[in-house]
mmCIF file of C-alpha atoms in Angstrom:
data_model
loop_
_atom_site.group_PDB
_atom_site.id
_atom_site.type_symbol
_atom_site.label_atom_id
_atom_site.label_comp_id
_atom_site.label_asym_id
_atom_site.label_seq_id
_atom_site.Cartn_x
_atom_site.Cartn_y
_atom_site.Cartn_z
ATOM 1 C CA MET A 1 28.723 -99.049 28.809
ATOM 2 C CA SER A 2 27.002 -95.626 29.206
ATOM 3 C CA SER A 3 30.044 -94.028 27.626
ATOM 4 C CA ARG A 4 30.122 -96.214 24.513
ATOM 5 C CA GLY A 5 30.251 -94.351 21.368
ATOM 6 C CA ARG A 6 30.928 -90.875 23.102
ATOM 7 C CA PHE A 7 34.598 -90.774 22.363
ATOM 8 C CA THR A 8 35.537 -91.586 25.916
ATOM 9 C CA LEU A 9 39.367 -91.569 26.591
ATOM 10 C CA THR A 10 40.910 -95.133 25.460
ATOM 11 C CA GLU A 11 37.651 -96.367 24.117
ATOM 12 C CA LEU A 12 37.775 -99.230 21.774
ATOM 13 C CA ASP A 13 35.453 -101.383 19.921
ATOM 14 C CA GLN A 14 36.531 -104.630 21.762
ATOM 15 C CA ARG A 15 34.259 -106.734 20.022
ATOM 16 C CA THR A 16 35.811 -106.068 16.737
ATOM 17 C CA LEU A 17 39.424 -105.962 18.400
ATOM 18 C CA MET A 18 39.295 -109.405 19.590
ATOM 19 C CA LYS A 19 37.382 -111.104 16.840
ATOM 20 C CA PRO A 20 40.435 -112.253 14.896
ATOM 21 C CA VAL A 21 42.116 -113.865 17.949
ATOM 22 C CA THR A 22 39.245 -115.580 19.609
ATOM 23 C CA LYS A 23 36.813 -118.385 18.618
ATOM 24 C CA TRP A 24 33.960 -116.510 20.341
ATOM 25 C CA ASN A 25 33.571 -113.102 22.000
ATOM 26 C CA ALA A 26 30.600 -110.928 23.484
ATOM 27 C CA VAL A 27 30.279 -107.371 24.893
ATOM 28 C CA LEU A 28 28.004 -107.219 27.959
ATOM 29 C CA ASP A 29 25.311 -104.345 28.194
ATOM 30 C CA ARG A 30 23.564 -105.497 31.392
ATOM 31 C CA SER A 31 24.270 -107.399 34.424
ATOM 32 C CA ALA A 32 21.417 -109.871 33.839
ATOM 33 C CA ASP A 33 23.100 -111.494 31.055
ATOM 34 C CA ILE A 34 26.422 -112.167 32.823
ATOM 35 C CA PRO A 35 25.550 -115.745 34.027
ATOM 36 C CA ARG A 36 24.178 -116.804 30.470
ATOM 37 C CA VAL A 37 27.055 -115.411 28.698
ATOM 38 C CA PHE A 38 29.708 -116.871 30.904
ATOM 39 C CA ARG A 39 28.019 -120.273 30.526
ATOM 40 C CA GLN A 40 27.852 -119.853 26.681
ATOM 41 C CA ALA A 41 31.528 -118.718 26.669
ATOM 42 C CA PHE A 42 32.507 -122.078 28.418
ATOM 43 C CA GLU A 43 30.435 -124.002 26.022
ATOM 44 C CA GLU A 44 32.164 -122.444 23.057
ATOM 45 C CA MET A 45 35.502 -122.997 24.493
ATOM 46 C CA THR A 46 35.096 -126.749 25.189
ATOM 47 C CA THR A 47 32.970 -127.890 22.208
ATOM 48 C CA GLY A 48 33.819 -128.396 18.437
ATOM 49 C CA ARG A 49 37.366 -127.107 17.809
ATOM 50 C CA PRO A 50 38.724 -125.606 21.117
ATOM 51 C CA GLY A 51 39.573 -122.035 21.199
ATOM 52 C CA ALA A 52 39.619 -118.840 23.373
ATOM 53 C CA ALA A 53 36.635 -116.743 24.418
ATOM 54 C CA HIS A 54 36.597 -113.168 25.325
ATOM 55 C CA ILE A 55 33.858 -111.123 27.319
ATOM 56 C CA ALA A 56 33.939 -107.439 27.646
ATOM 57 C CA LEU A 57 32.500 -106.695 30.875
ATOM 58 C CA PRO A 58 32.060 -102.767 31.358
ATOM 59 C CA PHE A 59 32.686 -101.199 34.829
ATOM 60 C CA ASP A 60 29.154 -99.929 35.228
ATOM 61 C CA VAL A 61 27.600 -103.340 34.290
ATOM 62 C CA GLN A 62 29.787 -104.940 36.889
ATOM 63 C CA ASN A 63 27.999 -102.517 39.499
ATOM 64 C CA GLN A 64 24.410 -103.421 38.441
ATOM 65 C CA PRO A 65 22.289 -105.864 40.627
ATOM 66 C CA LEU A 66 21.996 -109.595 39.787
ATOM 67 C CA ASP A 67 19.516 -112.293 40.701
ATOM 68 C CA ALA A 68 21.551 -114.758 42.708
ATOM 69 C CA GLY A 69 19.336 -117.466 41.465
ATOM 70 C CA ASP A 70 20.752 -116.997 37.774
ATOM 71 C CA VAL A 71 24.375 -117.768 38.938
ATOM 72 C CA TRP A 72 25.088 -121.373 38.317
ATOM 73 C CA ALA A 73 27.658 -123.327 36.309
ATOM 74 C CA ASP A 74 27.358 -126.333 34.394
ATOM 75 C CA PRO A 75 30.158 -128.815 35.597
ATOM 76 C CA THR A 76 30.347 -130.651 32.298
ATOM 77 C CA LEU A 77 31.968 -127.890 30.589
ATOM 78 C CA GLY A 78 35.007 -127.745 32.936
ATOM 79 C CA SER A 79 37.547 -129.313 30.547
ATOM 80 C CA TYR A 80 37.752 -130.136 26.785
ATOM 81 C CA PRO A 81 36.219 -131.965 24.953
ATOM 82 C CA SER A 82 32.794 -131.473 27.039
ATOM 83 C CA ARG A 83 30.546 -132.751 24.514
ATOM 84 C CA ARG A 84 31.941 -135.329 22.017
ATOM 85 C CA VAL A 85 30.578 -135.717 18.574
ATOM 86 C CA GLU A 86 30.369 -139.171 16.898
ATOM 87 C CA PRO A 87 31.094 -139.525 13.216
ATOM 88 C CA ASP A 88 28.585 -140.613 10.743
ATOM 89 C CA PRO A 89 28.592 -144.719 10.715
ATOM 90 C CA GLU A 90 28.133 -144.536 6.761
ATOM 91 C CA MET A 91 31.348 -142.493 6.492
ATOM 92 C CA VAL A 92 33.110 -144.750 8.954
ATOM 93 C CA ALA A 93 32.278 -147.700 6.932
ATOM 94 C CA LEU A 94 33.755 -146.073 3.659
ATOM 95 C CA ALA A 95 36.807 -145.140 5.583
ATOM 96 C CA ALA A 96 37.223 -148.622 6.818
ATOM 97 C CA LYS A 97 36.671 -150.056 3.266
ATOM 98 C CA LEU A 98 39.343 -147.685 1.934
ATOM 99 C CA LEU A 99 41.942 -148.889 4.675
ATOM 100 C CA ARG A 100 41.299 -152.456 3.979
ATOM 101 C CA SER A 101 42.272 -151.875 0.447
ATOM 102 C CA ALA A 102 45.363 -149.899 1.249
ATOM 103 C CA VAL A 103 48.734 -151.519 1.176
ATOM 104 C CA ASN A 104 50.899 -148.658 2.627
ATOM 105 C CA PRO A 105 48.437 -146.507 4.878
ATOM 106 C CA LEU A 106 50.054 -143.693 6.924
ATOM 107 C CA PHE A 107 48.340 -141.714 9.976
ATOM 108 C CA ILE A 108 49.384 -137.965 10.120
ATOM 109 C CA CYS A 109 48.189 -136.699 13.448
ATOM 110 C CA GLY A 110 47.671 -133.283 14.552
ATOM 111 C CA GLY A 111 46.976 -131.472 17.886
ATOM 112 C CA GLY A 112 43.461 -132.868 17.813
ATOM 113 C CA VAL A 113 44.743 -136.503 19.037
ATOM 114 C CA VAL A 114 46.227 -135.272 22.175
ATOM 115 C CA ILE A 115 43.620 -132.584 23.020
ATOM 116 C CA SER A 116 40.883 -135.403 22.502
ATOM 117 C CA ARG A 117 42.932 -137.854 24.573
ATOM 118 C CA ALA A 118 42.741 -140.472 21.826
ATOM 119 C CA GLU A 119 46.233 -141.927 22.089
ATOM 120 C CA ALA A 120 45.242 -145.287 22.961
ATOM 121 C CA GLU A 121 42.700 -145.501 20.131
ATOM 122 C CA LEU A 122 45.276 -144.273 17.510
ATOM 123 C CA CYS A 123 47.757 -146.885 18.690
ATOM 124 C CA GLU A 124 45.309 -149.720 18.572
ATOM 125 C CA LEU A 125 44.148 -148.793 14.947
ATOM 126 C CA ALA A 126 47.867 -148.410 13.742
ATOM 127 C CA GLN A 127 48.729 -151.709 15.092
ATOM 128 C CA LYS A 128 45.733 -153.398 13.287
ATOM 129 C CA LEU A 129 46.836 -151.904 9.953
ATOM 130 C CA SER A 130 50.615 -152.196 10.541
ATOM 131 C CA ALA A 131 50.654 -148.476 9.842
ATOM 132 C CA PRO A 132 53.219 -145.691 10.784
ATOM 133 C CA ILE A 133 52.220 -142.670 12.925
ATOM 134 C CA ALA A 134 53.544 -139.319 11.801
ATOM 135 C CA THR A 135 52.838 -136.181 13.638
ATOM 136 C CA THR A 136 52.598 -132.455 13.107
ATOM 137 C CA ILE A 137 54.338 -130.208 15.688
ATOM 138 C CA SER A 138 51.430 -129.797 17.834
ATOM 139 C CA GLY A 139 50.586 -133.538 17.358
ATOM 140 C CA LYS A 140 53.708 -134.549 19.054
ATOM 141 C CA GLY A 141 52.612 -136.854 21.955
ATOM 142 C CA SER A 142 49.960 -138.684 19.846
ATOM 143 C CA VAL A 143 52.196 -141.666 20.343
ATOM 144 C CA ASP A 144 55.311 -142.780 22.332
ATOM 145 C CA GLU A 145 58.048 -142.053 20.008
ATOM 146 C CA ARG A 146 59.905 -145.197 21.142
ATOM 147 C CA CYS A 147 57.022 -147.238 19.551
ATOM 148 C CA ALA A 148 57.813 -149.229 16.288
ATOM 149 C CA HIS A 149 55.096 -147.456 14.390
ATOM 150 C CA SER A 150 56.287 -143.995 15.302
ATOM 151 C CA LEU A 151 57.741 -141.904 12.418
ATOM 152 C CA GLY A 152 58.181 -138.700 14.405
ATOM 153 C CA VAL A 153 57.368 -135.108 13.092
ATOM 154 C CA VAL A 154 56.955 -134.653 9.422
ATOM 155 C CA GLY A 155 56.843 -131.344 7.414
ATOM 156 C CA SER A 156 59.101 -128.377 6.942
ATOM 157 C CA ASN A 157 59.872 -127.959 10.637
ATOM 158 C CA GLY A 158 60.965 -131.038 12.155
ATOM 159 C CA GLY A 159 60.619 -133.317 9.209
ATOM 160 C CA THR A 160 63.697 -134.720 7.336
ATOM 161 C CA PRO A 161 64.298 -136.450 3.937
ATOM 162 C CA GLU A 162 63.905 -139.739 5.681
ATOM 163 C CA THR A 163 60.453 -138.917 6.946
ATOM 164 C CA ARG A 164 59.491 -137.484 3.818
ATOM 165 C CA ALA A 165 60.370 -140.662 1.880
ATOM 166 C CA VAL A 166 57.628 -142.584 4.047
ATOM 167 C CA VAL A 167 55.087 -140.038 3.535
ATOM 168 C CA ASP A 168 55.688 -140.312 -0.370
ATOM 169 C CA GLY A 169 55.488 -144.098 -0.140
ATOM 170 C CA ALA A 170 51.973 -144.096 1.575
ATOM 171 C CA ASP A 171 49.037 -145.108 -0.723
ATOM 172 C CA VAL A 172 46.244 -143.902 1.786
ATOM 173 C CA ILE A 173 46.942 -140.740 4.172
ATOM 174 C CA VAL A 174 44.636 -140.555 7.398
ATOM 175 C CA PHE A 175 44.826 -136.987 8.774
ATOM 176 C CA VAL A 176 43.546 -136.960 12.314
ATOM 177 C CA GLY A 177 42.751 -133.695 14.302
ATOM 178 C CA CYS A 178 45.019 -132.023 11.570
ATOM 179 C CA ARG A 179 44.514 -129.096 9.360
ATOM 180 C CA ALA A 180 47.042 -130.368 6.686
ATOM 181 C CA GLY A 181 48.525 -126.885 6.606
ATOM 182 C CA SER A 182 51.547 -125.631 4.689
ATOM 183 C CA VAL A 183 54.260 -126.518 7.370
ATOM 184 C CA THR A 184 52.958 -130.031 7.896
ATOM 185 C CA THR A 185 52.698 -130.802 4.146
ATOM 186 C CA GLU A 186 55.682 -128.654 2.980
ATOM 187 C CA ARG A 187 53.292 -126.373 1.108
ATOM 188 C CA TRP A 188 50.960 -129.114 0.040
ATOM 189 C CA ARG A 189 53.609 -131.270 -1.684
ATOM 190 C CA TYR A 190 53.731 -134.149 0.706
ATOM 191 C CA PRO A 191 51.554 -135.888 0.485
ATOM 192 C CA ALA A 192 51.279 -135.592 -3.133
ATOM 193 C CA PRO A 193 47.970 -134.240 -4.558
ATOM 194 C CA GLY A 194 46.019 -137.143 -5.669
ATOM 195 C CA THR A 195 46.911 -139.321 -2.699
ATOM 196 C CA PRO A 196 43.715 -140.907 -1.320
ATOM 197 C CA ILE A 197 42.892 -138.956 1.745
ATOM 198 C CA ILE A 198 40.567 -139.897 4.980
ATOM 199 C CA HIS A 199 40.252 -136.813 6.892
ATOM 200 C CA ILE A 200 39.060 -136.878 10.440
ATOM 201 C CA ASP A 201 38.306 -133.640 12.411
ATOM 202 C CA VAL A 202 35.685 -132.263 14.686
ATOM 203 C CA ASP A 203 35.524 -129.055 12.516
ATOM 204 C CA PRO A 204 33.858 -129.775 9.301
ATOM 205 C CA ALA A 205 35.097 -126.457 7.720
ATOM 206 C CA VAL A 206 38.726 -128.121 7.848
ATOM 207 C CA ILE A 207 37.780 -131.240 5.771
ATOM 208 C CA GLY A 208 38.727 -130.858 1.878
ATOM 209 C CA VAL A 209 40.266 -127.227 2.300
ATOM 210 C CA ASN A 210 43.658 -128.392 1.213
ATOM 211 C CA TYR A 211 43.391 -131.856 -0.228
ATOM 212 C CA LYS A 212 40.536 -133.664 -2.169
ATOM 213 C CA THR A 213 39.265 -136.042 0.428
ATOM 214 C CA ALA A 214 38.088 -139.538 -0.332
ATOM 215 C CA VAL A 215 36.178 -139.800 3.002
ATOM 216 C CA GLY A 216 35.695 -137.115 5.492
ATOM 217 C CA LEU A 217 34.774 -138.045 9.233
ATOM 218 C CA VAL A 218 33.448 -135.207 11.109
ATOM 219 C CA GLY A 219 33.780 -136.062 14.740
ATOM 220 C CA ASP A 220 35.651 -136.107 17.980
ATOM 221 C CA ALA A 221 39.065 -137.850 17.134
ATOM 222 C CA ARG A 222 38.764 -140.606 20.031
ATOM 223 C CA LEU A 223 35.208 -141.512 18.945
ATOM 224 C CA SER A 224 36.210 -141.559 15.262
ATOM 225 C CA LEU A 225 39.273 -143.712 15.732
ATOM 226 C CA ALA A 226 37.249 -146.006 18.156
ATOM 227 C CA ALA A 227 34.540 -146.377 15.340
ATOM 228 C CA LEU A 228 37.254 -147.344 12.966
ATOM 229 C CA ASN A 229 38.629 -149.786 15.194
ATOM 230 C CA GLY A 230 35.254 -151.477 15.674
ATOM 231 C CA GLU A 231 35.014 -151.864 11.843
ATOM 232 C CA LEU A 232 38.348 -153.120 11.378
ATOM 233 C CA GLU A 233 40.004 -156.499 12.459
ATOM 234 C CA ARG A 234 43.778 -156.810 12.871
ATOM 235 C CA SER A 235 45.577 -157.184 9.530
ATOM 236 C CA ASP A 236 47.666 -160.101 8.627
ATOM 237 C CA ARG A 237 49.494 -158.510 5.895
ATOM 238 C CA SER A 238 53.175 -157.614 6.317
ATOM 239 C CA ALA A 239 54.014 -154.685 8.613
ATOM 240 C CA TRP A 240 55.492 -152.417 6.088
ATOM 241 C CA GLY A 241 55.091 -149.562 8.547
ATOM 242 C CA ALA A 242 57.312 -150.983 11.192
ATOM 243 C CA ASP A 243 60.159 -151.870 8.541
ATOM 244 C CA SER A 244 60.012 -148.551 6.718
ATOM 245 C CA VAL A 245 59.836 -146.584 10.105
ATOM 246 C CA GLU A 246 62.741 -148.317 11.624
ATOM 247 C CA ARG A 247 64.978 -147.839 8.502
ATOM 248 C CA ALA A 248 63.887 -144.037 8.172
ATOM 249 C CA ARG A 249 64.662 -143.504 12.060
ATOM 250 C CA ARG A 250 67.883 -145.239 11.684
ATOM 251 C CA GLU A 251 69.010 -143.182 8.770
ATOM 252 C CA LYS A 252 67.565 -140.016 10.175
ATOM 253 C CA PHE A 253 69.263 -140.378 13.601
ATOM 254 C CA ALA A 254 72.856 -141.605 12.088
ATOM 255 C CA ASP A 255 73.670 -137.925 11.172
ATOM 256 C CA PHE A 256 72.092 -136.514 14.104
ATOM 257 C CA LEU A 257 74.120 -138.573 16.602
ATOM 258 C CA THR A 258 77.195 -137.725 15.106
ATOM 259 C CA LEU A 259 76.673 -133.929 15.718
ATOM 260 C CA ALA A 260 75.077 -134.567 18.919
ATOM 261 C CA GLN A 261 78.120 -136.364 20.466
ATOM 262 C CA SER A 262 80.473 -133.716 19.251
ATOM 263 C CA ASP A 263 82.333 -131.563 21.687
ATOM 264 C CA ALA A 264 82.874 -128.722 19.333
ATOM 265 C CA THR A 265 82.235 -125.030 20.355
ATOM 266 C CA PRO A 266 79.906 -123.180 20.145
ATOM 267 C CA ILE A 267 77.747 -126.245 21.302
ATOM 268 C CA ARG A 268 75.947 -127.951 18.585
ATOM 269 C CA PRO A 269 71.952 -127.714 18.931
ATOM 270 C CA GLU A 270 71.779 -131.467 18.485
ATOM 271 C CA ARG A 271 73.893 -131.871 21.738
ATOM 272 C CA ILE A 272 71.396 -129.843 23.651
ATOM 273 C CA VAL A 273 68.555 -132.102 22.533
ATOM 274 C CA LEU A 274 70.392 -135.398 23.153
ATOM 275 C CA ASP A 275 71.665 -134.004 26.709
ATOM 276 C CA LEU A 276 67.969 -132.984 27.532
ATOM 277 C CA GLU A 277 66.741 -136.427 26.566
ATOM 278 C CA ALA A 278 69.177 -138.155 28.804
ATOM 279 C CA VAL A 279 68.517 -136.096 32.157
ATOM 280 C CA LEU A 280 65.027 -135.099 31.874
ATOM 281 C CA PRO A 281 62.242 -137.625 33.518
ATOM 282 C CA THR A 282 59.570 -139.065 31.487
ATOM 283 C CA ASP A 283 56.771 -136.848 32.602
ATOM 284 C CA ALA A 284 58.676 -133.730 32.008
ATOM 285 C CA ILE A 285 57.067 -130.837 30.054
ATOM 286 C CA LEU A 286 59.271 -129.501 27.203
ATOM 287 C CA VAL A 287 58.479 -126.083 25.823
ATOM 288 C CA ALA A 288 60.179 -125.131 22.444
ATOM 289 C CA ASP A 289 60.426 -121.407 21.534
ATOM 290 C CA PRO A 290 59.313 -120.959 17.913
ATOM 291 C CA GLY A 291 62.584 -119.870 16.869
ATOM 292 C CA THR A 292 65.581 -122.290 16.361
ATOM 293 C CA PRO A 293 64.602 -124.642 19.139
ATOM 294 C CA CYS A 294 61.309 -125.668 17.564
ATOM 295 C CA PRO A 295 62.623 -127.587 14.377
ATOM 296 C CA TYR A 296 65.543 -129.473 16.279
ATOM 297 C CA LEU A 297 63.338 -130.369 19.110
ATOM 298 C CA SER A 298 60.512 -131.457 17.016
ATOM 299 C CA ALA A 299 62.711 -133.654 14.785
ATOM 300 C CA TYR A 300 65.012 -135.293 17.289
ATOM 301 C CA TRP A 301 63.583 -135.041 20.967
ATOM 302 C CA ARG A 302 62.079 -138.461 21.278
ATOM 303 C CA GLN A 303 59.024 -138.259 23.722
ATOM 304 C CA ARG A 304 58.538 -141.271 25.985
ATOM 305 C CA ASP A 305 55.056 -142.094 26.696
ATOM 306 C CA ALA A 306 52.029 -140.567 24.895
ATOM 307 C CA GLY A 307 50.362 -137.389 26.004
ATOM 308 C CA ARG A 308 50.826 -133.575 25.849
ATOM 309 C CA ARG A 309 54.334 -133.171 27.203
ATOM 310 C CA PHE A 310 55.820 -131.024 24.112
ATOM 311 C CA ILE A 311 54.559 -127.508 23.638
ATOM 312 C CA SER A 312 55.358 -124.967 20.978
ATOM 313 C CA ASN A 313 53.664 -122.197 19.179
ATOM 314 C CA ARG A 314 55.317 -122.378 15.836
ATOM 315 C CA ALA A 315 52.289 -121.519 13.746
ATOM 316 C CA HIS A 316 52.394 -117.769 14.760
ATOM 317 C CA GLY A 317 56.176 -117.735 15.813
ATOM 318 C CA ALA A 318 56.065 -115.242 18.754
ATOM 319 C CA LEU A 319 59.509 -115.290 20.149
ATOM 320 C CA GLY A 320 59.669 -115.347 24.075
ATOM 321 C CA TYR A 321 56.677 -117.598 24.234
ATOM 322 C CA SER A 322 58.476 -120.529 25.841
ATOM 323 C CA LEU A 323 59.363 -118.783 29.116
ATOM 324 C CA PRO A 324 55.734 -117.818 30.238
ATOM 325 C CA ALA A 325 54.342 -120.943 28.703
ATOM 326 C CA ALA A 326 56.807 -123.136 30.957
ATOM 327 C CA ILE A 327 55.690 -121.010 34.096
ATOM 328 C CA GLY A 328 51.995 -121.599 33.162
ATOM 329 C CA ALA A 329 52.784 -125.369 32.514
ATOM 330 C CA SER A 330 54.274 -125.615 35.886
ATOM 331 C CA PHE A 331 51.155 -124.386 37.453
ATOM 332 C CA GLY A 332 48.897 -126.542 35.194
ATOM 333 C CA ARG A 333 50.726 -129.801 35.957
ATOM 334 C CA ALA A 334 52.132 -129.154 39.470
ATOM 335 C CA GLY A 335 55.257 -131.389 40.294
ATOM 336 C CA ALA A 336 56.186 -132.046 36.694
ATOM 337 C CA LYS A 337 59.560 -130.704 35.709
ATOM 338 C CA CYS A 338 59.094 -127.914 33.004
ATOM 339 C CA VAL A 339 61.904 -126.751 30.730
ATOM 340 C CA ALA A 340 61.829 -123.983 28.265
ATOM 341 C CA VAL A 341 64.355 -123.862 25.363
ATOM 342 C CA MET A 342 65.005 -120.569 23.693
ATOM 343 C CA GLY A 343 67.681 -118.314 22.217
ATOM 344 C CA ASP A 344 68.933 -115.196 23.695
ATOM 345 C CA GLY A 345 66.549 -112.990 21.533
ATOM 346 C CA ALA A 346 63.539 -114.833 22.763
ATOM 347 C CA PHE A 347 64.904 -114.658 26.355
ATOM 348 C CA GLY A 348 65.254 -110.774 25.947
ATOM 349 C CA PHE A 349 61.509 -110.429 24.959
ATOM 350 C CA SER A 350 60.231 -112.269 27.959
ATOM 351 C CA VAL A 351 63.011 -111.973 30.886
ATOM 352 C CA GLY A 352 60.720 -109.355 32.381
ATOM 353 C CA ARG A 353 58.238 -112.010 33.264
ATOM 354 C CA VAL A 354 60.812 -113.818 35.623
ATOM 355 C CA ALA A 355 61.232 -110.387 37.519
ATOM 356 C CA MET A 356 57.494 -110.212 37.919
ATOM 357 C CA GLY A 357 57.190 -113.907 39.023
ATOM 358 C CA THR A 358 59.881 -113.455 41.654
ATOM 359 C CA GLY A 359 59.366 -109.909 42.843
#
């Protein structure tokens, strides 16, 4: 810290450097601030929209004295979400009114559902409304994909013409923990502009950015879905969702199975997906590299049971991600089988990590 601004060798403005890739970051100038700043970092990471935090801790600050009485942790900040936010009851009532009037409602779920652990609330609401559940790539795991309501991944990486047709047929779209970005909506064409939208997200800055929103619910995904369940009774109308989803899945997988069961060489990607599904246990963690593996596994890997078991970083497309991510997942969920699927280029980017881990 004492050398800052004096053209010291390798000096960098760390606050500015880390700002684009973190939710929150700080540079410490004195040791007395260390406990408070670390507690603030955990609060930022585990509340609102989750994100990484960065703290620059200069060497001379590390060597300064510290009052031991200031060193304490808040145990409620140990995991996300640490402090859930409830939606406005008036907005919940408006959303419920719109859903009651819908004939063909559809859920499109992003990563917010699995992060919030809102799978049970989502399934209950979808059953009440007889509504299909579609997901983004990061939302895969919001629902058991063997469920009658599960449509699978939609969008330009993992979606198919059959799943797109279901999105087109919806008269109300409910985005849950989803930013409605370019990949999920195929550059904001599906759903079509003008479709009534209910948008649920813990981050108010997300709602209404890409689509005109009929009702915005700012709140935790689990609490928001639970609130809607409290407002709505089970629907007695025909289960359009189950019928349309079953037809879409049947048509989607017809061509897939023809290719997946082929003995052609080189081996078809579809065959790898089908074989993985046959041999991996239900609780396996599958990490898809953002290159070729991502769209194939997003579209055709049918996850059994809800929860975070499929991981890909498609948004930024960093080739080689899957190998170190699978290693990390094996530590994070000890005992689960973790599989990384990547191409030769991605393997070349990260093979050095295997040597580091076994050296």
